[in-house]
Coordinates of C-alpha atoms in Angstrom, one line a residue:
M22 CA 0.0 0.0 -0.1
E23 CA 2.8 2.3 0.7
K24 CA 4.3 1.9 -2.6
I25 CA 1.6 3.7 -4.3
A26 CA 2.7 6.8 -2.9
V27 CA 5.6 7.0 -5.3
A28 CA 2.9 7.4 -8.1
R29 CA 0.2 9.6 -6.3
K30 CA 0.0 13.2 -7.5
E31 CA 1.7 12.5 -10.9
P32 CA -0.8 11.5 -13.7
A33 CA -0.3 8.3 -15.4
V34 CA -2.1 6.3 -18.1
G35 CA -4.1 3.3 -17.2
L36 CA -3.1 0.3 -19.4
D37 CA -5.4 -2.6 -19.4
I38 CA -3.7 -5.6 -21.3
G39 CA -5.8 -8.5 -22.1
R40 CA -5.4 -11.7 -24.4
H41 CA -7.8 -10.1 -26.9
S42 CA -7.6 -6.3 -26.6
I43 CA -5.6 -3.6 -25.1
K44 CA -7.2 -0.4 -23.5
A45 CA -5.3 2.8 -22.7
V46 CA -7.0 5.7 -20.9
W47 CA -6.1 9.1 -19.6
A48 CA -8.4 9.9 -16.7
K49 CA -8.4 12.1 -13.6
F50 CA -11.0 13.5 -10.9
S51 CA -12.8 16.3 -11.6
G52 CA -15.3 17.4 -8.7
G53 CA -14.8 14.3 -7.1
K54 CA -16.1 12.3 -10.2
P55 CA -14.2 10.5 -13.0
Y56 CA -13.3 12.5 -16.2
V57 CA -11.8 10.7 -19.0
T58 CA -9.7 13.0 -21.4
R59 CA -8.6 10.2 -23.8
A60 CA -9.4 6.3 -24.6
E61 CA -7.5 4.2 -26.8
I62 CA -8.3 0.6 -27.8
L63 CA -6.6 -2.1 -29.9
R64 CA -8.4 -5.2 -30.6
L65 CA -5.8 -8.3 -31.0
P66 CA -6.6 -10.8 -33.9
S67 CA -6.2 -14.2 -32.9
E68 CA -4.7 -15.3 -36.0
T69 CA -1.9 -12.5 -36.0
A70 CA 1.5 -14.1 -35.2
D71 CA 3.5 -10.8 -34.7
V72 CA 1.3 -9.5 -31.6
A73 CA 4.2 -7.7 -30.2
G74 CA 5.1 -5.8 -33.3
L75 CA 1.3 -5.1 -33.7
V76 CA 1.2 -3.7 -30.1
S77 CA 4.5 -1.8 -30.2
S78 CA 3.2 0.1 -33.4
W79 CA 0.3 0.9 -31.6
I80 CA 2.1 2.3 -28.5
E81 CA 4.3 4.7 -30.4
N82 CA 1.2 5.8 -32.7
I83 CA -0.7 6.8 -29.5
G84 CA 2.4 8.4 -27.9
L85 CA 2.9 6.0 -25.1
T86 CA 6.6 5.2 -25.2
K87 CA 8.4 6.1 -22.2
K88 CA 5.2 7.3 -20.5
R89 CA 4.1 6.7 -17.1
C90 CA 1.7 3.9 -16.8
V91 CA -0.2 1.8 -14.5
I92 CA -0.7 -1.7 -15.3
G93 CA -3.5 -4.0 -14.2
V94 CA -3.4 -7.6 -12.7
P95 CA -6.3 -9.8 -13.3
A96 CA -7.9 -11.1 -10.2
L97 CA -7.5 -14.6 -11.5
Q98 CA -3.7 -14.5 -11.1
T99 CA -3.9 -12.8 -7.4
M100 CA -5.4 -14.0 -4.1
F101 CA -7.6 -11.8 -1.9
H102 CA -7.7 -12.8 1.7
P103 CA -9.7 -10.6 3.9
L104 CA -8.6 -10.7 7.7
L105 CA -10.4 -9.9 10.9
F106 CA -8.4 -9.0 13.9
Q107 CA -9.6 -9.4 17.5
K108 CA -10.1 -6.1 19.3
E109 CA -7.5 -7.0 21.9
D110 CA -4.9 -8.3 19.4
P111 CA -1.7 -6.4 20.4
R112 CA -0.2 -6.6 16.9
T113 CA 0.1 -3.7 14.5
D114 CA -1.4 -4.5 10.9
D115 CA 1.9 -4.9 9.8
Q116 CA 2.7 -7.5 12.1
A117 CA -0.2 -9.5 11.5
V118 CA -0.1 -9.5 7.9
E119 CA 3.5 -10.6 7.6
I120 CA 2.6 -13.7 9.8
E121 CA 0.0 -14.5 7.5
V122 CA 1.9 -13.9 4.6
L123 CA 4.7 -16.3 6.1
K124 CA 2.0 -19.1 6.0
F125 CA 1.3 -18.5 2.2
N126 CA 4.6 -18.4 1.5
E127 CA 5.2 -21.9 3.3
L128 CA 2.3 -23.1 1.0
A129 CA 3.5 -21.8 -2.0
H130 CA 7.3 -22.5 -1.5
E131 CA 8.2 -19.1 -2.7
S132 CA 8.0 -15.5 -1.5
M133 CA 5.0 -14.1 -2.5
N134 CA 4.4 -10.5 -3.4
Y135 CA 1.7 -8.8 -1.4
G136 CA 0.2 -5.7 -0.3
Y137 CA -2.9 -4.8 1.8
V138 CA -5.5 -2.0 2.8
P139 CA -7.6 -1.6 5.9
I140 CA -11.0 -2.0 5.5
D141 CA -13.4 0.6 6.9
T142 CA -16.7 -1.0 8.0
G143 CA -17.8 1.7 10.2
D144 CA -17.6 -0.3 13.5
E145 CA -14.7 -1.2 15.9
A146 CA -13.4 -4.4 14.1
R147 CA -10.1 -4.2 12.7
R148 CA -10.0 -5.7 9.1
V149 CA -7.7 -5.7 6.1
L150 CA -7.9 -6.9 3.0
L151 CA -4.6 -8.8 1.9
V152 CA -3.6 -9.3 -1.8
L153 CA -1.0 -11.8 -2.8
A154 CA 0.6 -12.5 -6.3
R155 CA 3.4 -15.1 -7.2
P156 CA 6.5 -13.2 -8.3
S157 CA 6.2 -15.4 -11.6
V158 CA 2.8 -14.1 -12.5
L159 CA 4.1 -10.6 -11.9
D160 CA 7.1 -11.2 -14.3
E161 CA 4.6 -12.4 -16.9
V162 CA 2.3 -9.4 -16.6
L163 CA 5.1 -7.0 -16.9
S164 CA 7.1 -8.5 -19.6
M165 CA 4.9 -7.2 -22.4
P166 CA 5.0 -3.4 -21.3
Q167 CA 8.9 -3.6 -20.6
R168 CA 9.1 -4.7 -24.3
L169 CA 6.8 -1.8 -25.4
G170 CA 9.2 0.7 -23.6
V171 CA 6.7 2.3 -21.3
E172 CA 7.4 3.4 -17.7
V173 CA 5.8 1.3 -15.3
V174 CA 5.0 3.3 -12.1
D175 CA 2.4 0.7 -10.4
V176 CA 1.0 -2.6 -10.7
V177 CA -2.5 -2.7 -9.2
P178 CA -5.0 -5.7 -9.1
A179 CA -7.9 -5.1 -11.5
P180 CA -10.9 -5.2 -8.8
F181 CA -9.1 -2.1 -7.3
A182 CA -9.4 -0.3 -10.4
F183 CA -12.9 -0.6 -11.4
F184 CA -14.0 -0.3 -7.8
N185 CA -12.1 2.9 -7.8
V186 CA -14.2 4.2 -10.6
L187 CA -17.6 2.9 -10.0
S188 CA -17.8 3.4 -6.1
R189 CA -17.8 7.2 -7.1
Q190 CA -21.1 6.9 -8.8
F191 CA -22.6 5.3 -6.0
S192 CA -21.2 7.1 -3.2
S193 CA -24.6 7.9 -1.1
E194 CA -25.1 4.1 -0.7
T195 CA -25.1 2.9 2.8
S196 CA -24.9 -0.7 2.1
P197 CA -22.5 -2.7 0.1
I198 CA -22.4 -2.9 -3.5
L199 CA -21.7 -5.6 -5.8
F200 CA -19.5 -4.7 -8.9
I201 CA -18.9 -7.4 -11.5
Y202 CA -16.4 -7.0 -14.4
I203 CA -17.2 -9.3 -17.1
G204 CA -14.1 -9.8 -19.2
H205 CA -13.2 -12.3 -22.2
S206 CA -12.6 -15.4 -20.4
S207 CA -13.2 -14.4 -16.6
T208 CA -15.6 -12.6 -14.3
E209 CA -14.0 -10.1 -11.6
I210 CA -16.2 -9.1 -8.7
A211 CA -15.6 -6.5 -6.0
I212 CA -17.9 -5.8 -3.1
G213 CA -17.5 -2.6 -1.2
F214 CA -18.9 0.7 -0.1
R215 CA -17.5 3.9 1.5
N216 CA -14.7 4.1 -0.6
S217 CA -13.3 0.8 0.9
L218 CA -12.9 -2.6 -0.8
L219 CA -14.2 -5.5 1.6
F220 CA -13.9 -8.5 -0.8
A221 CA -12.7 -9.3 -4.4
R222 CA -12.6 -12.5 -6.2
A223 CA -12.6 -14.2 -10.0
F224 CA -13.8 -17.1 -11.6
S225 CA -13.2 -18.5 -15.1
C226 CA -16.5 -17.7 -16.9
G227 CA -16.6 -14.7 -19.3
G228 CA -17.9 -13.5 -22.4
A229 CA -16.1 -16.1 -24.7
M230 CA -18.7 -18.8 -23.3
F231 CA -21.5 -17.0 -24.6
T232 CA -19.7 -16.8 -27.9
D233 CA -19.0 -20.5 -27.7
A234 CA -22.8 -21.2 -27.0
V235 CA -23.8 -19.0 -30.4
A236 CA -21.1 -20.8 -32.3
R237 CA -22.2 -24.3 -31.4
A238 CA -26.2 -23.3 -31.7
L239 CA -25.7 -21.9 -35.3
K240 CA -22.3 -23.8 -36.1
L241 CA -20.7 -20.7 -37.0
P242 CA -17.0 -19.9 -37.0
W243 CA -15.9 -18.4 -33.8
A244 CA -15.3 -14.9 -35.0
Q245 CA -18.8 -14.6 -36.6
A246 CA -20.4 -15.9 -33.6
E247 CA -18.7 -13.1 -31.7
N248 CA -19.8 -10.5 -34.0
L249 CA -23.4 -12.1 -33.8
K250 CA -23.4 -12.0 -30.3
L251 CA -22.5 -8.3 -30.0
K252 CA -24.8 -7.1 -32.2
E253 CA -28.0 -9.3 -31.6
G254 CA -27.0 -11.5 -28.8
S255 CA -30.1 -11.6 -26.2
L256 CA -31.2 -13.8 -23.4
K257 CA -34.9 -12.7 -24.4
G258 CA -36.9 -13.9 -27.3
D259 CA -36.8 -17.2 -29.0
K260 CA -33.7 -17.1 -31.2
P261 CA -32.3 -20.5 -32.1
Y262 CA -29.0 -19.6 -29.6
T263 CA -31.4 -18.2 -26.8
R264 CA -31.5 -21.6 -25.0
F265 CA -28.0 -21.9 -25.5
L266 CA -27.2 -18.7 -23.7
T267 CA -29.5 -19.3 -21.0
T268 CA -27.7 -22.6 -20.2
V269 CA -24.4 -20.6 -20.3
A270 CA -26.0 -17.8 -18.1
D271 CA -27.0 -20.3 -15.5
T272 CA -23.5 -21.7 -15.3
W273 CA -21.9 -18.2 -14.9
I274 CA -24.7 -17.7 -12.3
S275 CA -23.6 -20.7 -10.3
S276 CA -19.7 -19.6 -10.1
L277 CA -21.4 -16.1 -9.1
A278 CA -23.3 -17.5 -6.3
S279 CA -20.2 -19.8 -5.2
A280 CA -18.1 -16.8 -4.9
L281 CA -20.9 -14.7 -3.0
S282 CA -20.9 -17.5 -0.6
V283 CA -17.2 -17.1 0.2
Y284 CA -18.2 -13.5 0.9
R285 CA -21.0 -14.3 3.2
S286 CA -18.8 -16.9 5.0
V287 CA -16.6 -13.9 5.8
F288 CA -19.2 -11.1 6.1
S289 CA -22.3 -12.9 7.5
E290 CA -23.9 -9.8 8.9
Q291 CA -27.1 -8.6 7.2
S292 CA -25.5 -5.2 6.8
F293 CA -22.8 -6.4 5.0
Q294 CA -25.1 -7.9 2.1
P295 CA -25.0 -6.3 -1.3
S296 CA -27.9 -4.0 -1.9
R297 CA -27.3 -3.7 -5.7
A298 CA -25.0 -4.8 -8.5
V299 CA -23.3 -3.1 -11.4
L300 CA -22.0 -4.5 -14.4
C301 CA -19.0 -3.4 -16.2
G302 CA -16.9 -4.9 -19.0
G303 CA -17.6 -6.2 -22.5
G304 CA -20.1 -8.8 -21.0
A305 CA -22.1 -6.3 -19.6
Y306 CA -23.7 -5.3 -22.9
L307 CA -25.4 -8.9 -23.5
D308 CA -29.1 -7.9 -23.7
G309 CA -31.3 -9.1 -21.0
F310 CA -28.2 -10.3 -19.0
A311 CA -28.5 -7.5 -16.4
E312 CA -32.3 -8.3 -15.6
Y313 CA -31.3 -12.4 -15.5
I314 CA -28.8 -11.6 -13.0
S315 CA -31.1 -9.2 -10.9
Q316 CA -34.1 -12.1 -11.1
K317 CA -31.5 -14.5 -9.6
L318 CA -29.8 -12.4 -7.1
N319 CA -33.1 -10.5 -6.1
I320 CA -31.5 -7.1 -6.0
P321 CA -31.1 -4.3 -8.6
V322 CA -28.7 -4.6 -11.2
D323 CA -27.5 -1.7 -13.4
V324 CA -25.0 -1.6 -16.4
V325 CA -22.4 1.3 -16.0
A326 CA -23.6 4.4 -17.4
G327 CA -20.4 5.9 -18.5
F328 CA -17.8 8.4 -17.4
T329 CA -17.5 12.2 -18.1
T330 CA -15.6 12.7 -21.0
S331 CA -13.8 15.8 -22.9
R332 CA -15.6 16.7 -26.3
R333 CA -13.0 14.9 -28.2
V334 CA -13.6 11.7 -26.5
E335 CA -16.7 9.6 -27.5
L336 CA -17.2 6.2 -25.7
D337 CA -20.1 4.1 -27.1
N338 CA -19.1 1.3 -24.8
P339 CA -17.8 2.8 -21.6
A340 CA -18.0 -0.3 -19.5
V341 CA -14.9 -2.0 -21.5
F342 CA -12.7 1.2 -20.3
T343 CA -13.8 0.6 -16.6
V344 CA -10.5 -1.0 -15.6
A345 CA -8.0 1.1 -17.6
A346 CA -10.0 4.3 -16.3
G347 CA -9.6 3.0 -12.8
L348 CA -5.8 2.2 -13.3
S349 CA -5.4 5.8 -14.5
L350 CA -7.4 7.3 -11.3
T351 CA -5.3 5.4 -9.0
T352 CA -2.3 8.0 -9.3
S353 CA -4.7 10.5 -8.0
V354 CA -5.0 11.8 -4.4
E355 CA -8.7 11.4 -4.5
S356 CA -8.2 7.6 -5.2
V357 CA -9.5 5.1 -2.9
P358 CA -6.7 3.3 -0.9
V359 CA -5.4 0.5 -3.5
V360 CA -2.9 -2.4 -3.2
S361 CA 0.4 -2.0 -5.0
L362 CA 2.0 -5.2 -6.3
L363 CA 4.7 -3.4 -7.9
P364 CA 8.2 -5.7 -7.4
E365 CA 10.5 -4.5 -5.0
A366 CA 13.5 -4.1 -7.9
M367 CA 11.0 -1.9 -9.9
Y368 CA 10.0 0.2 -6.8
N369 CA 13.7 0.8 -6.0
E370 CA 14.4 1.7 -9.6
L371 CA 11.7 3.9 -9.8
M372 CA 12.2 5.8 -6.5
F373 CA 15.8 6.2 -7.9
K374 CA 14.6 7.8 -11.3
R375 CA 12.1 10.2 -8.9
Q376 CA 14.8 11.4 -6.4
K377 CA 17.6 11.5 -9.2
P378 CA 16.9 15.1 -9.9
F379 CA 17.1 16.2 -6.1
W380 CA 20.1 13.9 -5.6
I381 CA 21.7 15.7 -8.5
A382 CA 20.7 19.1 -7.2
A383 CA 22.1 18.2 -3.6
G384 CA 25.0 16.7 -5.4
I385 CA 25.5 20.4 -7.1
T386 CA 24.9 22.2 -4.1
A387 CA 27.0 20.1 -1.9
S388 CA 29.9 20.7 -4.7
M389 CA 29.3 24.5 -4.5
I390 CA 29.4 24.3 -0.7
L391 CA 32.5 22.1 -0.9
S392 CA 34.0 24.6 -3.4
V393 CA 33.2 27.8 -1.4
S394 CA 34.7 26.1 1.9
L395 CA 37.8 24.9 0.1
W396 CA 38.2 28.4 -1.3
G397 CA 37.6 29.8 2.2
G398 CA 40.1 27.4 3.6
H399 CA 42.6 28.2 0.9
I400 CA 42.2 32.1 1.6
E401 CA 42.5 31.3 5.2
F402 CA 45.5 29.2 4.7
K403 CA 47.2 31.9 2.8
R404 CA 46.3 34.4 5.4
N405 CA 47.7 32.3 8.1
E406 CA 50.7 31.4 6.1
L407 CA 51.4 35.1 5.3
A408 CA 51.1 35.6 9.4
L409 CA 53.3 32.8 10.0
E410 CA 55.8 34.1 7.6
Q411 CA 55.8 37.5 9.8
Q412 CA 56.2 36.0 12.9
K413 CA 59.1 34.0 11.5
R414 CA 60.7 37.3 10.5
K415 CA 60.1 38.7 14.1
L416 CA 61.3 35.6 15.6
S417 CA 64.5 35.8 13.5
E418 CA 64.8 39.7 14.2
L419 CA 64.7 38.7 18.0
Q420 CA 66.9 35.8 18.0
K421 CA 69.4 37.9 16.3
L422 CA 68.8 40.6 19.0
R423 CA 69.2 37.8 21.7
D424 CA 72.6 36.6 20.1
E425 CA 73.9 40.3 20.0
I426 CA 72.8 40.6 23.8
E427 CA 74.4 37.3 24.3
N428 CA 77.7 38.2 22.8
L429 CA 77.7 41.6 24.5
K430 CA 76.9 39.9 27.8
A431 CA 79.7 37.7 27.2
E432 CA 82.1 40.5 26.3
T433 CA 81.0 42.5 29.4
D434 CA 81.7 39.3 31.3
K435 CA 85.1 38.9 29.8
V436 CA 86.0 42.6 30.7
K437 CA 84.7 42.2 34.1
G438 CA 86.5 39.0 34.7
I439 CA 89.9 41.0 33.9
S440 CA 88.8 44.1 35.4
E441 CA 87.6 42.9 38.6
P442 CA 91.0 41.3 40.1
I443 CA 92.6 44.6 39.1
I444 CA 90.0 46.7 40.9
L445 CA 90.0 44.5 44.3
T446 CA 93.9 44.5 44.0
A447 CA 93.6 48.4 43.8
R448 CA 90.9 48.5 46.3
F449 CA 93.1 46.8 49.0
T450 CA 96.5 47.5 47.8
A451 CA 97.7 48.7 51.3
S452 CA 96.3 45.5 53.3
L453 CA 98.1 43.6 50.6
Y454 CA 101.1 45.2 51.2
Q455 CA 100.8 44.9 55.0
F456 CA 99.9 41.2 54.4
I457 CA 103.1 40.6 52.2
N458 CA 105.4 42.2 54.7
L459 CA 103.6 40.3 57.4
L460 CA 103.9 37.0 55.5
G461 CA 107.7 37.4 55.1
K462 CA 108.2 38.0 58.8
V463 CA 106.2 35.0 60.2
K464 CA 107.2 32.4 57.7
T465 CA 109.8 30.0 58.8
E466 CA 112.8 28.6 56.7
S467 CA 111.0 25.3 56.3
D468 CA 108.5 27.0 54.1
W469 CA 108.7 28.5 50.7
I470 CA 105.9 30.7 49.2
T471 CA 105.5 30.5 45.5
L472 CA 102.3 32.2 44.7
I473 CA 100.1 35.3 46.1
T474 CA 97.0 36.2 44.2
D475 CA 93.5 36.9 44.6
A476 CA 90.9 34.2 45.0
Q477 CA 89.0 35.1 41.7
S478 CA 92.1 34.8 39.6
Y479 CA 93.2 31.5 41.2
M480 CA 89.8 29.8 41.1
N481 CA 90.1 30.8 37.0
R482 CA 93.2 28.6 36.9
R483 CA 91.5 25.5 38.0
P484 CA 91.6 22.9 35.3
A485 CA 88.6 20.9 33.9
T486 CA 87.7 18.0 36.4
T487 CA 86.2 14.8 35.1
T488 CA 84.1 12.5 37.1
V489 CA 83.4 9.1 36.1
R490 CA 80.8 6.9 37.7
R491 CA 79.7 3.3 36.5
G492 CA 76.5 3.2 34.7
V493 CA 76.4 7.0 34.5
R494 CA 77.6 9.3 31.3
D495 CA 80.7 11.3 31.9
V496 CA 79.9 14.8 33.5
R497 CA 82.6 17.4 32.5
R498 CA 82.6 20.7 34.2
D499 CA 84.8 23.5 32.7
T500 CA 85.8 25.4 35.7
A501 CA 87.2 28.5 33.4
T502 CA 83.8 29.4 32.3
A503 CA 81.6 27.8 34.9
K504 CA 79.7 29.9 37.3
E505 CA 81.4 29.4 40.8
P506 CA 79.5 29.5 43.9
N507 CA 80.0 32.4 46.1
W508 CA 82.2 30.4 48.7
L509 CA 84.9 32.6 49.0
P510 CA 84.8 36.6 49.8
K511 CA 85.9 38.9 47.4
R512 CA 88.7 40.3 49.7
T513 CA 90.4 36.7 50.0
I514 CA 93.9 36.0 49.3
I515 CA 95.2 32.7 48.0
V516 CA 98.8 31.8 49.2
E517 CA 100.4 28.7 47.5
G518 CA 103.6 27.2 48.9
Y519 CA 105.7 24.0 50.0
T520 CA 106.8 22.9 53.6
S521 CA 109.4 20.6 54.6
K522 CA 107.4 19.6 57.6
Y523 CA 105.3 16.5 56.9
N524 CA 103.2 17.5 59.8
F525 CA 102.4 21.0 58.6
S526 CA 103.5 22.4 61.9
T527 CA 105.1 25.4 60.4
V528 CA 102.0 26.2 58.3
D529 CA 99.8 25.8 61.2
S530 CA 102.0 28.2 63.0
L531 CA 102.0 30.6 60.0
I532 CA 98.1 30.4 59.9
R533 CA 97.9 31.3 63.9
E534 CA 100.4 34.4 63.0
L535 CA 98.1 35.7 60.3
K536 CA 95.1 35.1 62.1
Q537 CA 96.4 37.5 64.9
A538 CA 96.9 40.4 62.3
P539 CA 94.5 43.2 62.8
F540 CA 93.9 43.2 59.0
V541 CA 93.3 39.6 58.6
A542 CA 89.6 38.4 59.2
S543 CA 90.1 34.6 58.6
A544 CA 93.1 32.2 57.3
D545 CA 92.8 28.5 57.0
L546 CA 93.9 25.9 54.5
L547 CA 92.0 25.6 51.2
S548 CA 90.5 22.1 50.8
D549 CA 91.9 19.6 48.2
D550 CA 89.1 19.6 45.7
R551 CA 89.5 23.4 45.4
I552 CA 93.1 23.3 44.8
A553 CA 94.1 24.2 41.3
Q554 CA 96.9 22.2 39.7
E555 CA 100.6 22.7 40.3
T556 CA 102.4 25.2 38.0
P557 CA 105.7 23.5 37.0
Q558 CA 107.3 26.8 36.5
L559 CA 106.5 27.6 40.4
T560 CA 107.3 24.0 41.7
P561 CA 110.8 23.9 43.8
K562 CA 113.5 21.8 42.3
R563 CA 114.0 20.4 45.5
G564 CA 112.2 17.2 46.7
G565 CA 110.4 15.8 49.9
L566 CA 108.2 19.0 50.0
K567 CA 104.5 19.3 50.6
R568 CA 102.3 21.6 49.0
F569 CA 99.9 24.0 50.7
V570 CA 97.4 26.3 49.8
L571 CA 96.0 29.0 52.3
A572 CA 92.8 31.3 52.0
V573 CA 93.2 34.4 53.6
E574 CA 90.3 36.8 54.2
L575 CA 91.4 40.6 54.5
R576 CA 89.2 43.3 56.7

């Protein structure tokens, strides 16, 4: 049922393809009533071998090539199954229908195409009309339209088509109406009211049976008997073939009664019994047949009166075009709910064709958006690239400035390193003079003084030291350039010398004498780890001497 939404609101031609004729109708609803704008029919001669070529030429002549068409499926090739659900049944219609379809699939040993429509009975009962068809049947139905090059937008069971047309002519009826379509080799019935189809069925009795009766009675060729039946055939009077026609009519009525008995088994209430019947199809024009059916069913029987048509359309036998007109009207939003048996593959292809322009438009729009985004991104990238280049230039200038500052700082430190000892020496020259005099007086003959210098100069003489530890990388520190910790006061004098006393007794005496001087703040031996390496030029030639280094802080 949902598939028909693909075709709604878009006009299509109703194409009723039979074994002996093909009808094409262009129709629409006008003021709630069917309005036929064009109708064409092609009668197929039985002796023509090239039927496909004849039909193809006809399709091309009437301009149907690649046009949207709705195809009908004969009721004999489908199965109509009304379903009644209990009020307390928690399942949705879809769920309940799927379970029923699974049962039919198991019986048929194949996956059936199906669709359903709700049945509006005006009460609280939940009913649906399920329609099923074998895929092979649909393939056969669609084979000719596909060869003819028409665009099939839907496949609708024939009972829905003629019910769609005729129910509008009896919209004021409150009881169900029996619609009977008498075709060439079969008869299809549809019972419904309030724009809701209740029941549909078909049986293999059609107008050909009456033609056979005339041919047997008069011993005529079948084609002549058909023409005679159409022109003079009647169930009235005492013509030679009337008795034969009546016999066939009785057989037809028996088949109709069997179909109606099935309907009554499903809809047994009196309110659901048909109050009248309407005939359509070519067999509806058999003289006296409507009265005969009315007498047997005991209800009024009418032949379809016709359709409202444009001035260019003249329908002498409108009942023949009932199915084709109904198929064309199924594409209208005013159509009654109908079942679509369009195969899934064709449905998907139709959806693709329908949505293709939107997808193309969406693709173009997306491409434009992407192009704008890429162009905007390119502009933003160039802007950021320019800003980055400016930042790089500024950073390079800052780097150069930093290098200049570092070089200037290094030069300043070098000058400071050279000038600082001189400045310090100049500041305490008098104290240094007194210290040297004192040192000369208190020093014993066992001691030799080889170096007197300021602490800063002495520390700058210290060589690079290497510390090696297992499992740890070598750590080398250049004492000439490393920043020394502030462990010596600036007014410190380093005194380096040698003593012949291994116990450093004379050195201890020297330290005590120095400490007593008023201009000496402190005096002590310098630790071994802070002593610079010996200077070969200052080392005495005499052996057996011990080296000592004193750190003396002047006031």
